[in-house]
């Protein structure tokens, strides 16, 4: 449990650093933000592994079914594995923490990591423009931020639901991996939830990250919190729109508004962070 | 003269807050002969010190001979603004490198985050006198008063040091420039930012060659950045660059125009027992230096400094723990941003001793032959001019000696990041926050 508290604290600090780097003189330092995002990623993996370890206890029977789907999709994850190699060692750390759950959480972790490389692109791609001359400005602004965003995205997409939704996504490369992973996470999450499991699990990592920002918001004004949203900007809207697109596979439009409403509804059922998140 | 550090701390703790940001020294560099020492600060200024000529009479130990005094000061870079990206460009001098001297003037390269400038430092100790059309103050004479012609002659005058910008190498970098290195061919130099390395010709400012580009097609795939780069001291086709992942890549420019593919890669497999949240940060190499011989590489990461043999890629040949007692404090150091401090490391003239900085105004020297390290302090109150430096110790357990400093009483705001070693003699320049200390070894002034 100490891992979880420590990881949570480190995540908050890291997000604070990324936020502060925006207002630093001299522009965003790519090196420092890359390192901070790596720490954020490690902390998040440990945090989520703890979380899922606890939930997994009730969901092992569902996982067995999901493994088949996982194996089928495993090949698609391989190209992304290079990007996620540095964090493969983290698996060892987080796995060690839950020896009883090695099979399930290990798989989940592996999934999560392989994702990160794929997911990292999500936020920044939404903002990337053509031409190298503009790229750096985007990169300078978004790349330190997008790895951080990608953590949140990764987590939420991990909890994503349908394999069907993968087909509806325009991006052919990313979603299969997302959903392959997402099945694992979803199964880990399903513990007697009355609401649609999809939305609940999707929301939780969102809540985790959102809570970090809210914690900072408590120290700052809420205006700063909304600034934080603006900073993570299209990353978050991408997050929400993607979630809504996948959770409501019948509706193909990515509407950030509906995604938000979705979040809020689910959050109310979840945990005490509800009122804080509603501020988003 | 108390051995305890309490009383000086009480007296000076308030002074610490009075250091202006602009005065913080950000780079230190000797020229090739060691007669000139240049420092750059966060305010964009460069201060050049010159060594006083040694007294031939033999009173060197007591006199001022051999000491460094201010030679020239000039504003190298000004704060700038990138209007396209709405970003302020800091005027902080990141690196200074001297060019080999070719005539009476001295040349140095100084760089901030974006722009590299070539400065010419020249002396003028004579001025022409006896103009026909101008008077002593330079005012035009009334022609009717000129009755005879004279030839102007050069007369001795007060020494004046002139510093003029000769070249400005701008718009070469999108990211922050972290290193510059002059090639042994005397014509080119490289500049490295987070993702690219460019090679410039000293005479051409409107173009540069990109020789390394590690920017991925999608920035989301970014996993490492370039942290330092240097040309080989003897082979003009070789250079090395270090990364944030702790790897060193040696590149040969003869192999291809774009050296993305390295000739050799030096990396040490990570010790899985030491893994933590911060493993990646502390493995990031902050500085890399070729030995004078060109055979070895010296690198610095957060907790250690390592010597690598160019002939052996699988790991360093020597590893020195600089401040291993900080390993358990990485989380606090992450919170106060100290974990991102970029320490430099230097060789001595014979490559037998290496030196690097740490916190609390301490710096460490490692004797490679003996395999031992010593901790010294650069702090005004502890050392009077010409007093012998005392070795210091950080108490980490065992018998505590008088004068030992506990890990928790280390001052992390007093860090020694920048330093330089004279190319031929045992003279070192240590930059604390806003002070420059120059220590000379009078017992063994030159290495055998």
Coordinates of C-alpha atoms in Angstrom, one line a residue, chain A residues 4-241:
Chain A
X4 CA 0.4 3.2 -4.0
X5 CA 0.7 6.3 -1.8
X6 CA 4.3 6.9 -2.9
X7 CA 3.4 6.4 -6.5
X8 CA 0.4 8.7 -6.2
X9 CA 2.6 11.4 -4.6
X10 CA 5.2 11.1 -7.3
X11 CA 2.6 11.4 -10.0
X12 CA 1.2 14.6 -8.4
X13 CA 4.7 16.1 -8.2
X14 CA 5.5 15.1 -11.8
X15 CA 2.4 16.7 -13.1
X16 CA 3.1 19.8 -11.1
X17 CA 6.6 20.0 -12.7
X18 CA 5.2 19.6 -16.2
X19 CA 2.7 22.3 -15.5
X20 CA 5.3 24.6 -14.1
X21 CA 7.6 24.0 -17.1
X22 CA 5.1 25.8 -19.2
X23 CA 5.7 29.1 -17.5
X24 CA 9.4 28.7 -17.1
X25 CA 11.6 31.2 -18.8
X26 CA 13.4 29.9 -21.8
X27 CA 10.7 27.6 -23.0
X28 CA 10.0 24.0 -22.2
X29 CA 13.1 22.0 -21.6
X30 CA 12.7 18.8 -23.6
X31 CA 15.2 16.8 -21.6
X32 CA 13.7 17.6 -18.2
X33 CA 10.2 17.0 -19.4
X34 CA 11.1 13.7 -20.9
X35 CA 12.6 12.6 -17.6
X36 CA 9.6 13.8 -15.7
X37 CA 7.3 11.9 -18.0
X38 CA 9.4 8.7 -17.6
X39 CA 9.0 9.1 -13.8
X40 CA 5.3 9.7 -14.2
X41 CA 5.0 6.6 -16.3
X42 CA 6.8 4.5 -13.8
X43 CA 4.8 5.8 -10.9
X44 CA 1.6 5.3 -12.8
X45 CA 2.4 1.7 -13.7
X46 CA 3.1 1.0 -10.1
X47 CA 0.0 2.8 -8.9
X48 CA -2.2 1.1 -11.4
X49 CA -0.7 -2.3 -10.9
X50 CA -1.6 -2.0 -7.2
X51 CA -5.0 -0.9 -8.1
X52 CA -5.6 -3.7 -10.5
X53 CA -4.1 -6.2 -8.1
X54 CA -6.7 -5.5 -5.6
X55 CA -9.6 -5.7 -8.1
X56 CA -8.2 -8.7 -9.8
X57 CA -9.1 -11.0 -6.9
X58 CA -12.7 -11.0 -8.0
X59 CA -12.3 -11.2 -11.7
X60 CA -10.0 -14.1 -12.4
X61 CA -12.6 -16.2 -14.1
X62 CA -13.3 -13.5 -16.6
X63 CA -9.7 -13.0 -17.4
X64 CA -9.3 -16.6 -18.5
X65 CA -11.7 -15.9 -21.3
X66 CA -9.9 -12.7 -22.2
X67 CA -6.6 -14.3 -22.6
X68 CA -7.6 -15.9 -25.9
X69 CA -8.5 -12.5 -27.3
X70 CA -5.2 -11.2 -25.9
X71 CA -3.1 -13.8 -27.6
X72 CA -4.7 -13.1 -30.9
X73 CA -3.9 -9.4 -30.6
X74 CA -0.5 -9.9 -29.2
X75 CA 1.2 -9.8 -32.6
X76 CA -0.1 -6.3 -33.2
X77 CA 1.5 -5.1 -30.0
X78 CA 5.0 -6.0 -31.1
X79 CA 5.8 -2.9 -33.2
X80 CA 5.0 -0.8 -30.2
X81 CA 7.1 -2.9 -27.9
X82 CA 10.3 -1.1 -28.9
X83 CA 9.0 2.2 -27.7
X84 CA 8.0 0.6 -24.5
X85 CA 11.2 -1.3 -23.9
X86 CA 12.6 1.0 -21.3
X87 CA 9.7 0.5 -19.1
X88 CA 9.8 -3.3 -19.4
X89 CA 12.0 -3.5 -16.4
X90 CA 9.3 -1.7 -14.4
X91 CA 7.3 -4.8 -14.9
X92 CA 9.6 -6.5 -12.6
X93 CA 9.1 -4.0 -9.8
X94 CA 5.3 -3.9 -10.0
X95 CA 5.0 -7.6 -10.5
X96 CA 7.1 -8.3 -7.4
X97 CA 4.6 -6.4 -5.4
X98 CA 1.8 -8.8 -6.2
X99 CA 3.2 -12.3 -6.4
X100 CA -0.1 -13.8 -6.1
X101 CA -1.3 -12.1 -9.2
X102 CA 1.6 -12.5 -11.5
X103 CA -0.2 -14.0 -14.4
X104 CA -3.0 -11.6 -14.6
X105 CA -1.4 -8.4 -13.5
X106 CA 1.8 -9.2 -15.3
X107 CA -0.1 -9.6 -18.5
X108 CA -1.9 -6.4 -17.7
X109 CA 1.3 -4.6 -17.0
X110 CA 2.9 -5.9 -20.2
X111 CA -0.1 -4.7 -22.0
X112 CA 0.0 -1.3 -20.4
X113 CA 3.6 -0.8 -21.3
X114 CA 3.4 -1.8 -24.8
X115 CA 0.7 0.6 -25.1
X116 CA 2.4 3.5 -23.8
X117 CA 4.5 3.9 -26.9
X118 CA 1.4 3.6 -29.1
X119 CA -0.7 5.8 -26.9
X120 CA 1.9 8.5 -26.6
X121 CA 1.1 9.5 -30.0
X122 CA -2.5 10.1 -29.4
X123 CA -2.5 13.5 -27.8
X124 CA 0.4 15.0 -29.7
X125 CA -1.0 13.7 -33.0
X126 CA -4.1 15.6 -32.4
X127 CA -2.1 18.7 -32.3
X128 CA 0.7 18.1 -34.7
X129 CA 0.8 20.2 -37.8
X130 CA 2.6 19.6 -41.0
X131 CA 6.0 20.9 -41.7
X132 CA 9.0 20.6 -39.7
X133 CA 9.2 24.3 -39.0
X134 CA 6.1 24.2 -37.0
X135 CA 6.7 20.8 -35.5
X136 CA 9.2 22.0 -32.9
X137 CA 6.8 24.5 -31.6
X138 CA 4.2 21.8 -31.2
X139 CA 6.8 19.4 -30.0
X140 CA 8.3 21.8 -27.6
X141 CA 4.9 22.4 -26.2
X142 CA 3.2 19.1 -26.6
X143 CA 5.9 16.5 -26.3
X144 CA 6.7 17.0 -22.7
X145 CA 3.0 17.2 -22.1
X146 CA 1.9 14.4 -24.3
X147 CA 3.8 11.7 -22.6
X148 CA 2.0 12.7 -19.5
X149 CA -1.2 12.8 -21.2
X150 CA -0.5 9.5 -22.7
X151 CA -0.4 8.0 -19.3
X152 CA -4.0 9.1 -18.7
X153 CA -5.0 8.1 -22.1
X154 CA -3.4 4.8 -21.9
X155 CA -5.1 4.1 -18.6
X156 CA -8.4 5.0 -19.8
X157 CA -8.1 3.3 -23.1
X158 CA -6.9 0.3 -21.3
X159 CA -10.2 0.2 -19.6
X160 CA -11.9 0.5 -22.9
X161 CA -14.5 -1.9 -23.9
X162 CA -15.4 -3.2 -27.2
X163 CA -13.4 -4.9 -29.7
X164 CA -16.1 -3.7 -32.0
X165 CA -15.2 -0.2 -31.3
X166 CA -11.8 -0.9 -32.7
X167 CA -13.3 -1.4 -36.1
X168 CA -15.1 1.9 -35.9
X169 CA -11.9 3.8 -35.2
X170 CA -10.3 5.4 -38.2
X171 CA -6.8 4.8 -36.9
X172 CA -6.0 1.3 -37.9
X173 CA -2.8 0.8 -36.1
X174 CA -3.6 2.0 -32.6
X175 CA -7.0 0.7 -31.6
X176 CA -6.3 -3.0 -32.0
X177 CA -3.6 -2.7 -29.5
X178 CA -5.7 -0.5 -27.3
X179 CA -8.5 -2.9 -27.2
X180 CA -6.5 -6.0 -26.8
X181 CA -5.1 -4.4 -23.7
X182 CA -8.4 -3.0 -22.8
X183 CA -10.0 -6.3 -22.4
X184 CA -7.5 -7.3 -19.8
X185 CA -8.1 -4.2 -17.9
X186 CA -11.8 -4.3 -18.2
X187 CA -11.9 -7.8 -16.9
X188 CA -9.8 -6.8 -14.0
X189 CA -12.2 -4.1 -13.2
X190 CA -15.4 -6.0 -13.3
X191 CA -16.3 -6.5 -9.8
X192 CA -20.0 -6.5 -9.3
X193 CA -20.7 -3.3 -11.0
X194 CA -24.3 -2.6 -11.8
X195 CA -23.5 0.0 -14.4
X196 CA -21.9 -0.8 -17.7
X197 CA -18.5 -2.0 -16.8
X198 CA -17.0 -0.2 -19.7
X199 CA -17.8 3.2 -18.5
X200 CA -16.9 2.5 -15.0
X201 CA -13.4 1.2 -15.7
X202 CA -12.8 3.8 -18.3
X203 CA -13.4 6.4 -15.8
X204 CA -11.3 5.2 -13.0
X205 CA -7.8 5.9 -14.3
X206 CA -9.2 9.1 -15.5
X207 CA -10.3 9.8 -12.0
X208 CA -6.9 8.8 -10.7
X209 CA -5.1 11.3 -12.9
X210 CA -7.8 13.8 -12.6
X211 CA -7.5 13.6 -8.9
X212 CA -3.8 14.5 -9.2
X213 CA -4.7 17.6 -10.9
X214 CA -7.4 18.3 -8.5
X215 CA -5.0 17.9 -5.6
X216 CA -3.0 20.6 -7.1
X217 CA -6.2 22.5 -7.7
X218 CA -6.8 22.5 -4.0
X219 CA -3.6 24.3 -3.6
X220 CA -4.2 26.6 -6.5
X221 CA -7.4 28.2 -7.6
X222 CA -9.8 26.3 -9.7
X223 CA -8.9 28.7 -12.4
X224 CA -5.5 27.1 -12.4
X225 CA -7.1 23.7 -12.6
X226 CA -9.0 24.7 -15.7
X227 CA -5.8 26.1 -17.0
X228 CA -4.3 22.7 -16.5
X229 CA -7.0 21.3 -18.6
X230 CA -6.3 23.8 -21.3
X231 CA -2.7 22.9 -21.1
X232 CA -3.4 19.3 -21.5
X233 CA -5.8 20.7 -23.9
X234 CA -6.6 18.6 -26.8
X235 CA -5.0 15.7 -25.0
X236 CA -7.9 15.6 -22.6
X237 CA -10.5 16.3 -25.2
X238 CA -8.9 13.5 -27.3
X239 CA -9.1 11.4 -24.2
X240 CA -12.7 12.1 -23.6
X241 CA -13.8 12.0 -27.2

